[in-house]
């Protein structure tokens, strides 16, 4: 079975078989006590077994009491088994995925390079953090690392499921490699950044196996509520026995056990763990490593989303499309100096400037400038360039940065510069201003494109109350143009790393949860500060270590879908909790009249379902309580379908569908079961 087939198939025969075995193993009381609601059901099962052996232990009387007690015990046993099965199914899907991932984690050999460049063949398990390894065509990359030299195609299908190889190179946006992937052309020198056993593949395996899963705060809070409801009903049932005896109503212990099990929230108690595991599973199958369940859950509560422009909102391939000379500068001089400043610029923008110069007939000898000092771009200076050996200083960068530099050097700003910058900015492009010494030569027009379909996604987010903010190093005019085209709610222009942190802090100060994406070392502080930080797998190690989620496909726009998965998790949990508690209303009308009708005939008025006999009513409610759990497993696994809408509308919809439905479905189900089992109850002469 292919990975895509495995992802699309809800359950296989193998998973079902293993889940059944696991469901029996989970019956161990030491495990069951972790789920207090179902633990009470299991205790009820043991009490019913004892009453089957000693039917008159508490002075109970009735026809074929032993048979009635054993029927109750069997139904309770099946109820616990179904709850365990639901959890085991969720775990089984994760384990099945983990098995396929483990096949990619091979104990391969690695070509370890020493300080002299000599190759030593060692086991991949012996490679330590900081080691340099050589990987050539056909080699498996031994562990996660950063490319320090070379360019090659890497097959990442074992991790991402995508068959098309990805081009990896030193110094670019794709300088990070993942252990377990395969080089399919050329060669790379990789500096290993993690120790064996701590790679992202290892973390992913641990995640999908459930080994690292902890209950989220919302899950703990809901579990506390369920335990509280269970204790309340337990107290009610315990006090009901003497009160009924005082009123002359004799209630059998097994009937009280059945009443307790039907009234406590067994449905959500049995499915709660499965919902959490399935939520993590959905994120993992989306090729995202969530380092905690809390991160997934936080996605569902996000109020503000901070997004980088380049690569997220736009394609990120800002390519030079035009040279615009200003003042008295000549086109030929502008092209020449633009190319010289970009000869060692490994960014897509820098390479495109050289390429555009070639197309326009200007090609320079790289060797002539290889001894020059090339200055890399930084977020602080917002410019890059080169210092030539003859003393010539060339810079290219943001308009404001270059203008400030020229003013400091005593140069003049060309009168038509601002007009050229604005023309590029209004078109949604990025203007790069080129200067030599204290003279500005012109503007390079870097063209980028907003990704199609993003505007519709931002509308969906706006409908559910999420504000989107775009961060960009572009000037305000360019930023405003792109923001308007993309449909984001706000933008931060000329953004530095500290500006991102301030934006996150300001939103959090208003009590909002913030999500953001990033891939660079300068994004790491903001990723760590955000409530949900999604780092790209192609990004730097610092970014991945700072974030609480890592996207193996390196698609920054995926955070939009991840937020929806988080909301789906919360909605599913809330919807099934509503359904479970609403169930109790119908079961109340089934069991309470059945208990008291014999002694108090007027209670028959509450038998709105028209159930045949007291014992058929009790058993019908108990059977429905058991079978509803496996019937809801598909919803728990796949999640309630998410529709973007305001929280008030979402609450109203869930109350109608799952609240009202939670009351209607049991009325119908219990009545049908009563019609089916009534002949059996009468044949056994129970009561």
XYZ file of C-alpha atoms in Angstrom:
687
model
C 0.000 0.000 0.000
C 1.322 3.449 -0.930
C 1.621 6.207 1.608
C -1.199 8.143 -0.022
C -3.493 5.118 0.094
C -2.593 4.575 3.731
C -3.482 8.164 4.475
C -6.832 8.020 2.716
C -8.024 4.721 4.164
C -9.849 5.141 7.466
C -9.140 1.670 8.867
C -7.483 -1.490 7.572
C -8.000 -5.102 8.579
C -4.609 -5.084 10.273
C -5.428 -1.978 12.324
C -8.834 -3.421 13.308
C -7.268 -6.732 14.384
C -4.530 -5.080 16.432
C -7.020 -2.617 17.956
C -9.245 -5.493 19.092
C -6.331 -7.188 20.845
C -5.239 -3.868 22.363
C -8.799 -3.196 23.604
C -8.639 -6.345 25.748
C -5.173 -5.434 27.054
C -6.461 -2.035 28.139
C -9.000 -3.716 30.462
C -6.229 -3.824 33.076
C -7.577 -1.714 36.004
C -4.158 -0.026 36.371
C -4.629 1.373 32.865
C -8.375 1.979 33.142
C -8.003 4.207 36.213
C -6.449 6.825 33.907
C -9.953 7.236 32.458
C -12.123 7.661 35.614
C -15.451 7.595 33.757
C -14.802 4.249 32.086
C -13.142 2.965 35.255
C -16.497 3.424 37.038
C -18.128 1.386 34.250
C -15.549 -1.381 34.734
C -16.219 -1.392 38.499
C -19.917 -1.697 37.630
C -19.040 -4.729 35.501
C -17.223 -6.426 38.408
C -20.148 -5.702 40.750
C -22.545 -7.253 38.223
C -20.323 -10.347 37.983
C -20.389 -10.710 41.764
C -24.191 -10.323 41.723
C -24.402 -12.982 39.031
C -22.599 -15.416 41.311
C -24.460 -14.254 44.446
C -27.770 -12.821 43.162
C -29.271 -12.375 46.646
C -26.166 -10.847 48.214
C -27.959 -7.549 48.910
C -31.383 -9.042 49.414
C -32.415 -8.541 45.788
C -35.395 -10.535 44.559
C -36.927 -11.191 41.180
C -37.482 -13.781 38.483
C -34.315 -15.116 36.842
C -32.246 -12.467 38.670
C -29.006 -14.247 37.840
C -29.744 -14.038 34.097
C -30.596 -10.330 34.392
C -27.354 -9.653 36.263
C -25.231 -11.492 33.716
C -26.906 -9.577 30.845
C -26.104 -6.285 32.594
C -22.503 -7.453 33.181
C -22.048 -8.434 29.517
C -23.387 -5.082 28.282
C -21.086 -3.191 30.679
C -18.120 -5.290 29.551
C -18.890 -4.502 25.910
C -19.233 -0.792 26.771
C -15.720 -0.706 28.261
C -14.378 -2.770 25.366
C -15.868 -0.377 22.794
C -14.295 2.614 24.570
C -10.900 0.881 24.585
C -11.384 -0.083 20.948
C -11.983 3.565 19.989
C -8.719 4.616 21.627
C -6.861 1.631 20.167
C -8.096 2.467 16.647
C -6.735 6.009 16.981
C -3.407 4.694 18.282
C -3.343 1.982 15.618
C -3.571 4.493 12.786
C -0.596 6.330 14.268
C 1.402 3.140 14.748
C 0.715 2.080 11.164
C 2.123 5.375 9.944
C 5.075 5.027 12.325
C 5.911 1.630 10.846
C 6.134 3.104 7.352
C 8.359 5.893 8.695
C 10.612 3.428 10.520
C 11.343 1.742 7.193
C 12.973 4.972 6.032
C 15.166 5.154 9.139
C 17.833 2.766 7.962
C 21.112 2.036 9.703
C 23.151 3.220 6.754
C 26.805 4.137 6.411
C 28.012 7.725 6.361
C 31.038 9.327 4.697
C 32.544 11.264 7.585
C 34.999 14.020 6.628
C 37.911 14.856 8.921
C 39.669 18.236 9.203
C 41.897 17.338 6.241
C 38.983 16.384 4.012
C 39.681 12.632 4.212
C 36.689 10.297 4.065
C 36.039 7.717 6.772
C 33.171 5.253 6.364
C 31.205 4.934 9.637
C 27.745 3.821 10.734
C 25.158 6.616 10.578
C 24.507 6.010 14.285
C 28.088 7.109 15.026
C 27.668 10.524 13.415
C 27.559 13.246 16.076
C 26.303 16.802 16.131
C 28.854 19.075 14.430
C 30.325 16.355 12.183
C 30.728 17.044 8.453
C 29.542 14.300 6.093
C 29.697 13.922 2.332
C 26.567 12.603 0.612
C 26.725 11.742 -3.071
C 24.331 10.456 -5.714
C 22.459 7.447 -4.277
C 23.470 8.097 -0.647
C 21.002 8.321 2.251
C 21.494 11.470 4.345
C 22.438 10.042 7.785
C 20.901 12.751 9.973
C 19.407 16.246 9.937
C 21.857 18.971 8.995
C 22.770 22.165 7.157
C 24.376 22.170 3.715
C 27.729 23.961 3.819
C 28.841 23.198 0.273
C 27.398 21.819 -2.961
C 24.096 21.620 -4.796
C 22.031 18.464 -5.436
C 18.547 17.041 -5.964
C 17.177 15.294 -2.872
C 14.338 12.761 -2.866
C 12.212 13.569 0.220
C 9.288 11.282 -0.656
C 10.006 9.065 2.369
C 9.233 12.040 4.611
C 6.855 14.274 2.664
C 5.171 11.780 0.321
C 6.012 13.989 -2.676
C 7.761 12.101 -5.468
C 9.408 15.120 -7.135
C 13.000 15.681 -5.904
C 13.825 19.026 -4.264
C 16.868 21.095 -5.206
C 19.069 21.734 -2.154
C 22.046 24.078 -2.028
C 24.283 25.891 0.428
C 23.318 29.427 1.352
C 19.862 29.318 -0.229
C 16.374 29.033 1.232
C 16.684 25.246 1.019
C 19.936 24.667 2.886
C 18.451 22.279 5.459
C 18.259 18.510 4.893
C 16.438 15.767 6.781
C 17.898 12.436 7.827
C 16.469 9.477 5.893
C 16.128 11.373 2.599
C 18.136 10.392 -0.471
C 20.492 12.337 -2.754
C 19.582 11.570 -6.376
C 22.097 13.801 -8.179
C 25.451 15.503 -7.610
C 26.815 15.856 -4.041
C 26.497 17.806 -0.784
C 28.652 18.486 2.250
C 26.392 18.530 5.295
C 27.077 19.667 8.841
C 25.029 17.454 11.168
C 22.926 19.555 13.564
C 21.385 16.874 15.829
C 22.550 13.830 17.735
C 21.348 10.316 16.732
C 17.826 9.605 17.950
C 16.806 13.276 18.008
C 16.159 13.885 14.318
C 12.806 15.128 13.047
C 12.104 11.662 11.694
C 12.628 10.240 15.195
C 10.377 12.947 16.660
C 7.745 12.238 14.046
C 7.800 8.506 14.804
C 7.466 9.199 18.542
C 4.606 11.571 17.833
C 2.532 9.269 15.638
C 3.118 6.355 18.004
C 1.683 8.479 20.795
C 4.752 8.015 22.967
C 5.213 11.759 23.448
C 1.541 12.696 23.648
C 0.356 14.446 26.789
C -3.152 15.623 27.567
C -3.743 19.210 26.540
C -5.027 21.849 29.001
C -8.513 21.817 27.429
C -8.554 18.027 27.514
C -7.540 18.029 31.192
C -10.245 20.611 31.962
C -12.916 18.585 30.163
C -11.747 15.395 31.865
C -12.103 17.176 35.232
C -15.667 18.177 34.294
C -16.531 14.598 33.332
C -15.103 13.282 36.607
C -17.134 15.892 38.531
C -20.345 14.890 36.731
C -19.563 11.235 37.420
C -19.068 11.899 41.144
C -22.322 13.871 41.301
C -24.298 11.046 39.686
C -22.504 8.514 41.880
C -23.639 10.406 44.993
C -27.181 10.620 43.592
C -27.329 6.879 42.929
C -25.866 5.986 46.351
C -28.452 8.163 48.133
C -31.248 6.950 45.861
C -31.047 3.393 47.242
C -31.980 4.188 50.886
C -34.467 6.838 49.764
C -36.225 4.338 47.506
C -36.240 1.771 50.323
C -37.803 4.319 52.688
C -40.525 4.934 50.079
C -41.201 1.224 49.769
C -39.539 0.876 46.356
C -37.109 -2.030 46.066
C -34.335 -1.273 43.531
C -31.937 -4.034 42.551
C -28.239 -3.235 42.790
C -27.609 -4.202 39.153
C -30.377 -1.781 38.111
C -28.698 1.006 40.073
C -25.417 0.160 38.362
C -27.187 0.342 34.982
C -28.728 3.694 35.937
C -25.348 5.101 36.978
C -23.638 3.953 33.782
C -26.399 5.441 31.630
C -26.378 8.807 33.400
C -22.620 9.439 33.611
C -21.025 10.812 30.380
C -19.736 7.453 29.137
C -19.972 8.383 25.453
C -17.518 11.287 25.592
C -15.580 9.509 28.354
C -14.968 6.632 25.974
C -14.107 8.842 23.005
C -12.185 11.720 24.633
C -8.739 10.154 24.348
C -9.439 8.960 20.794
C -10.454 12.492 19.733
C -7.155 13.915 21.022
C -5.046 11.211 19.390
C -6.950 11.536 16.094
C -6.424 15.317 16.105
C -2.668 14.837 16.399
C -2.881 12.163 13.718
C -4.625 14.527 11.289
C -1.868 17.112 11.735
C 0.844 14.480 11.255
C -0.812 13.142 8.108
C -0.761 16.727 6.889
C 3.051 16.386 7.023
C 3.430 18.648 10.042
C 5.332 17.672 13.179
C 3.541 19.094 16.207
C 5.928 18.977 19.130
C 2.980 18.899 21.568
C -0.791 18.398 21.582
C -1.028 21.826 23.180
C 0.298 23.357 19.947
C -2.436 21.677 17.876
C -5.093 22.746 20.358
C -3.754 26.303 20.437
C -4.256 26.455 16.653
C -7.987 26.182 17.245
C -7.941 29.223 19.542
C -5.752 31.480 17.379
C -7.001 35.084 17.122
C -4.183 36.680 15.116
C -2.007 35.237 12.364
C 1.290 36.937 11.492
C 2.600 35.932 8.082
C 5.784 36.678 6.171
C 5.097 38.146 2.761
C 7.850 36.392 0.825
C 7.113 32.708 0.273
C 3.850 32.834 2.211
C 1.649 35.468 0.633
C 3.743 35.798 -2.508
C 5.631 33.053 -4.321
C 8.894 34.409 -2.969
C 10.693 34.194 -6.284
C 11.262 37.947 -6.538
C 13.082 38.127 -9.828
C 14.698 41.103 -11.461
C 12.568 42.221 -14.393
C 13.804 45.744 -15.187
C 16.652 48.203 -14.608
C 15.521 51.828 -14.170
C 18.308 54.449 -14.296
C 17.780 57.738 -12.435
C 19.390 61.189 -12.625
C 22.207 61.363 -15.167
C 23.190 57.702 -14.747
C 23.470 55.560 -17.884
C 21.649 52.224 -18.275
C 24.897 50.402 -19.054
C 26.534 51.642 -15.833
C 23.492 50.706 -13.737
C 23.453 47.162 -15.169
C 27.203 46.775 -14.659
C 27.189 47.827 -11.006
C 24.012 45.806 -10.314
C 25.704 42.659 -11.636
C 28.974 43.296 -9.751
C 27.069 43.701 -6.451
C 25.222 40.412 -7.116
C 28.038 38.100 -8.275
C 28.275 36.458 -4.850
C 24.639 36.985 -3.878
C 23.278 33.423 -3.676
C 19.678 34.540 -3.100
C 17.143 34.061 -5.928
C 16.993 37.852 -6.248
C 20.769 38.174 -6.637
C 20.984 35.371 -9.188
C 18.097 36.874 -11.188
C 19.909 40.238 -11.405
C 22.969 38.554 -12.949
C 20.714 36.559 -15.291
C 18.787 39.655 -16.420
C 22.101 41.437 -17.079
C 23.199 38.551 -19.321
C 19.920 38.728 -21.258
C 20.558 42.425 -21.828
C 24.025 41.636 -23.193
C 26.117 42.468 -20.134
C 28.262 39.577 -18.887
C 31.199 40.058 -16.497
C 34.188 37.882 -15.679
C 33.625 36.583 -12.150
C 37.375 35.949 -11.596
C 38.030 39.652 -11.947
C 36.057 40.284 -8.738
C 36.594 37.103 -6.678
C 39.072 38.819 -4.311
C 36.583 41.584 -3.506
C 34.794 41.803 -0.175
C 31.138 40.916 -0.655
C 28.724 42.304 1.961
C 25.702 40.117 2.763
C 22.219 41.513 3.278
C 21.029 41.921 6.881
C 17.630 42.861 8.260
C 19.258 45.704 10.199
C 21.086 47.464 7.322
C 18.590 46.290 4.672
C 21.293 46.416 2.000
C 24.079 44.283 0.512
C 26.917 44.899 -1.892
C 30.641 44.667 -2.544
C 33.857 46.540 -1.696
C 36.200 46.313 -4.688
C 39.988 46.185 -4.364
C 40.332 49.527 -6.112
C 38.293 51.164 -3.322
C 34.980 51.313 -5.184
C 32.045 50.673 -2.839
C 28.792 49.394 -4.375
C 25.571 48.905 -2.437
C 22.037 47.821 -3.352
C 19.073 47.775 -0.975
C 15.863 49.357 0.268
C 15.225 52.911 -0.868
C 15.281 54.513 2.591
C 18.488 52.707 3.590
C 20.350 53.794 0.448
C 19.049 57.382 0.712
C 20.207 57.618 4.326
C 23.619 56.284 3.281
C 23.929 58.853 0.499
C 22.972 61.696 2.857
C 25.605 60.567 5.363
C 28.218 60.564 2.581
C 27.177 64.043 1.420
C 25.765 62.926 -1.914
C 22.640 64.152 -3.727
C 19.356 62.313 -4.156
C 18.223 62.310 -7.838
C 14.913 64.131 -8.291
C 13.324 61.255 -10.200
C 14.343 58.527 -7.694
C 11.186 58.734 -5.593
C 9.014 58.578 -8.709
C 10.813 55.405 -9.889
C 10.526 53.782 -6.441
C 6.808 54.597 -6.269
C 6.197 53.223 -9.769
C 7.681 49.862 -8.783
C 5.937 49.873 -5.410
C 2.502 50.674 -6.866
C 2.898 47.695 -9.196
C 3.421 45.488 -6.133
C 7.089 44.988 -6.878
C 10.124 45.505 -4.667
C 12.461 48.387 -5.626
C 16.183 47.870 -5.001
C 18.196 51.076 -5.218
C 21.803 50.821 -6.465
C 24.515 53.283 -5.464
C 28.270 53.564 -6.035
C 30.132 55.602 -3.411
C 27.821 58.605 -2.819
C 25.969 58.467 -6.150
C 22.677 56.690 -6.870
C 22.558 55.016 -10.291
C 19.031 53.646 -10.387
C 16.407 51.109 -9.317
C 16.135 47.369 -9.904
C 12.502 46.232 -10.249
C 12.045 42.899 -8.415
C 8.764 41.377 -9.420
C 6.784 39.011 -7.185
C 3.306 37.503 -7.477
C 0.588 36.949 -4.876
C -0.328 33.261 -4.638
C -3.727 32.475 -6.215
C -6.565 31.567 -3.853
C -5.035 33.314 -0.839
C -7.641 36.078 -0.784
C -10.395 33.473 -0.411
C -8.502 31.794 2.440
C -8.145 35.109 4.263
C -11.899 35.686 3.862
C -12.490 32.310 5.524
C -10.221 33.270 8.404
C -11.955 36.626 8.758
C -15.313 34.840 8.970
C -14.140 32.941 12.042
C -12.706 36.038 13.665
C -8.975 35.604 12.896
C -7.026 38.759 12.033
C -4.202 38.407 9.495
C -1.113 40.638 9.564
C 1.554 40.616 6.832
C 5.191 41.296 7.740
C 7.523 42.489 5.013
C 10.799 44.324 4.601
C 9.274 46.252 1.675
C 8.498 49.938 1.880
C 4.973 50.998 2.991
C 3.728 51.609 -0.558
C 4.715 48.144 -1.811
C 3.426 46.550 1.386
C 0.068 48.329 1.046
C -0.299 47.185 -2.585
C 0.465 43.536 -1.781
C -1.716 43.633 1.364
C -4.674 44.964 -0.623
C -4.249 42.365 -3.376
C -3.886 39.487 -0.909
C -6.746 40.679 1.303
C -4.937 40.676 4.667
C -6.290 42.813 7.507
C -3.072 44.692 8.213
C 0.635 44.902 7.443
C 3.959 45.884 8.969
C 6.285 47.474 6.406
C 10.081 47.639 6.627
C 9.766 44.939 9.276
C 12.791 43.887 11.319
C 12.975 40.781 13.580
C 12.313 42.909 16.668
C 9.210 44.362 14.974
C 7.742 40.862 14.646
C 8.292 40.214 18.357
C 6.684 43.554 19.222
C 3.674 42.752 17.019
C 3.256 39.377 18.750
C 3.673 40.906 22.217
C 1.144 43.659 21.483
C -1.471 41.134 20.370
C -0.821 38.845 23.343
C -1.146 41.827 25.710
C -4.753 42.100 24.484
C -5.369 38.484 25.509
C -5.090 37.094 21.971
C -3.384 33.907 20.806
C -0.924 34.487 17.978
C 0.362 32.185 15.220
C 3.229 32.889 12.844
C 5.426 31.196 10.263
C 9.152 31.551 9.673
C 12.229 29.789 8.356
C 15.256 31.940 9.117
C 17.495 32.314 12.136
C 16.193 35.859 12.543
C 12.646 34.431 12.804
C 13.564 32.167 15.744
C 12.829 34.676 18.565
C 9.392 35.484 17.117
C 8.578 31.789 16.529
C 9.427 31.067 20.168
C 7.332 34.024 21.346
C 4.223 33.106 19.323
C 1.633 30.737 20.787
C 1.810 28.717 17.564
C 5.122 28.865 15.695
C 5.293 26.961 12.386
C 8.850 26.548 11.064
C 9.726 25.296 7.598
C 11.678 22.047 7.321
C 13.851 23.764 4.699
C 14.613 26.532 7.172
C 17.429 26.857 9.672
C 17.895 24.621 12.685
C 17.423 27.639 14.969
C 13.961 28.293 13.507
C 12.915 24.650 13.836
C 14.105 24.417 17.428
C 12.280 27.632 18.377
C 8.941 26.636 16.824
C 6.420 24.174 18.267
C 5.407 22.875 14.822
C 7.528 22.000 11.777
C 6.146 21.666 8.250
C 7.986 18.920 6.386
C 6.678 20.219 3.038
C 8.030 23.726 3.759
C 4.783 25.350 2.635
C 4.247 28.485 4.763
C 0.604 28.857 3.686
C -0.143 25.524 5.338
C -0.648 27.349 8.650
C -4.042 28.399 7.305
C -5.123 24.745 7.071
C -3.448 23.857 10.387
C -5.580 26.466 12.141
C -8.642 24.801 10.648
C -7.445 21.383 11.865
C -7.010 22.833 15.358
C -10.500 24.306 15.263
C -11.867 21.007 13.977
C -10.296 19.256 16.988
C -11.964 21.657 19.430
C -15.287 21.524 17.569
C -15.254 17.714 17.487
C -14.555 17.492 21.194
C -17.235 20.063 22.004
C -19.803 18.531 19.643
C -19.422 14.987 21.005
C -19.474 16.291 24.600
C -22.759 18.075 23.833
C -24.116 14.922 22.198
C -23.046 12.762 25.147
C -24.635 14.955 27.824
C -27.818 15.381 25.743
C -27.999 11.570 25.545
C -28.505 11.452 29.301
C -31.841 13.282 29.015
C -33.324 10.528 26.840
C -31.849 7.772 29.012
C -33.371 9.480 32.059
C -36.842 9.144 30.508
C -36.120 5.474 29.764
C -34.739 4.278 33.127
C -36.294 6.427 35.890
C -39.932 5.511 35.014
C -38.875 1.870 34.642
C -37.441 1.799 38.175
C -40.415 3.355 39.949
C -43.439 2.401 37.825
C -44.081 -0.911 39.645
C -44.265 0.734 43.068
C -45.598 4.107 41.900
C -47.994 3.551 38.949
C -48.306 7.311 38.356
C -44.672 7.346 37.192
C -45.932 5.656 34.012
C -46.764 9.130 32.718
C -43.005 9.721 32.289
C -42.710 6.661 30.042
C -42.992 8.902 26.976
C -41.249 6.304 24.777
C -43.895 3.691 25.566
C -41.266 1.088 26.514
C -42.718 -2.373 27.054
C -41.472 -3.444 30.489
C -39.245 -1.972 33.205
C -36.487 -4.498 32.457
C -36.630 -4.043 28.681
C -36.405 -0.274 29.241
C -33.305 -0.594 31.450
C -31.568 -3.051 29.127
C -32.500 -0.997 26.027
C -30.953 2.150 27.499
C -27.858 0.197 28.556
C -27.447 -1.414 25.112
C -27.857 1.955 23.375
C -25.278 3.435 25.745
C -22.815 0.740 24.616
C -23.371 0.721 20.844
C -23.363 4.522 20.431
C -19.608 4.562 21.212
C -18.457 2.532 18.146
C -21.021 4.333 15.989
C -19.349 7.641 16.852
C -15.777 6.379 16.261
C -15.741 7.573 12.592
C -16.714 11.103 13.706
C -14.065 11.054 16.449
C -11.417 9.901 13.963
C -12.278 12.118 10.996
C -13.555 15.048 13.027
C -16.735 17.082 12.703
C -16.750 18.843 9.335
C -15.428 22.346 9.805
C -17.246 25.319 8.289
C -15.868 28.850 8.685
C -18.353 30.930 10.678
C -18.565 33.177 13.702
C -18.224 31.455 17.079
C -21.824 32.385 18.012
C -23.173 30.719 14.859
C -20.900 27.730 15.411
C -22.204 27.299 18.977
C -25.823 27.591 17.799
C -25.234 25.048 15.020
C -23.633 22.537 17.378
C -26.418 22.970 19.924
C -29.011 22.266 17.247
C -27.218 19.401 15.490
C -25.514 17.653 18.417
C -27.565 18.960 21.345
C -31.018 18.401 19.871
C -29.749 15.393 17.908
C -28.276 13.994 21.115
C -31.745 13.935 22.622
C -33.686 12.719 19.575
C -31.345 9.888 18.487
C -31.496 8.030 21.859
C -35.306 8.243 21.922
C -35.437 6.553 18.519
C -32.580 4.124 19.220
C -33.823 3.007 22.646
C -37.357 2.493 21.302
C -36.080 0.326 18.416
C -33.900 -1.741 20.778
C -36.883 -2.130 23.154
C -39.036 -3.538 20.328
C -36.260 -6.008 19.436
C -35.451 -7.291 22.953
C -38.959 -7.274 24.493
C -39.785 -10.807 23.217
C -36.474 -12.059 24.694
C -37.124 -10.335 28.040
C -40.601 -11.895 28.242
C -39.308 -15.293 27.188
C -36.684 -15.190 29.969
C -39.414 -14.036 32.354
C -37.211 -11.306 33.846
C -38.532 -9.135 36.682
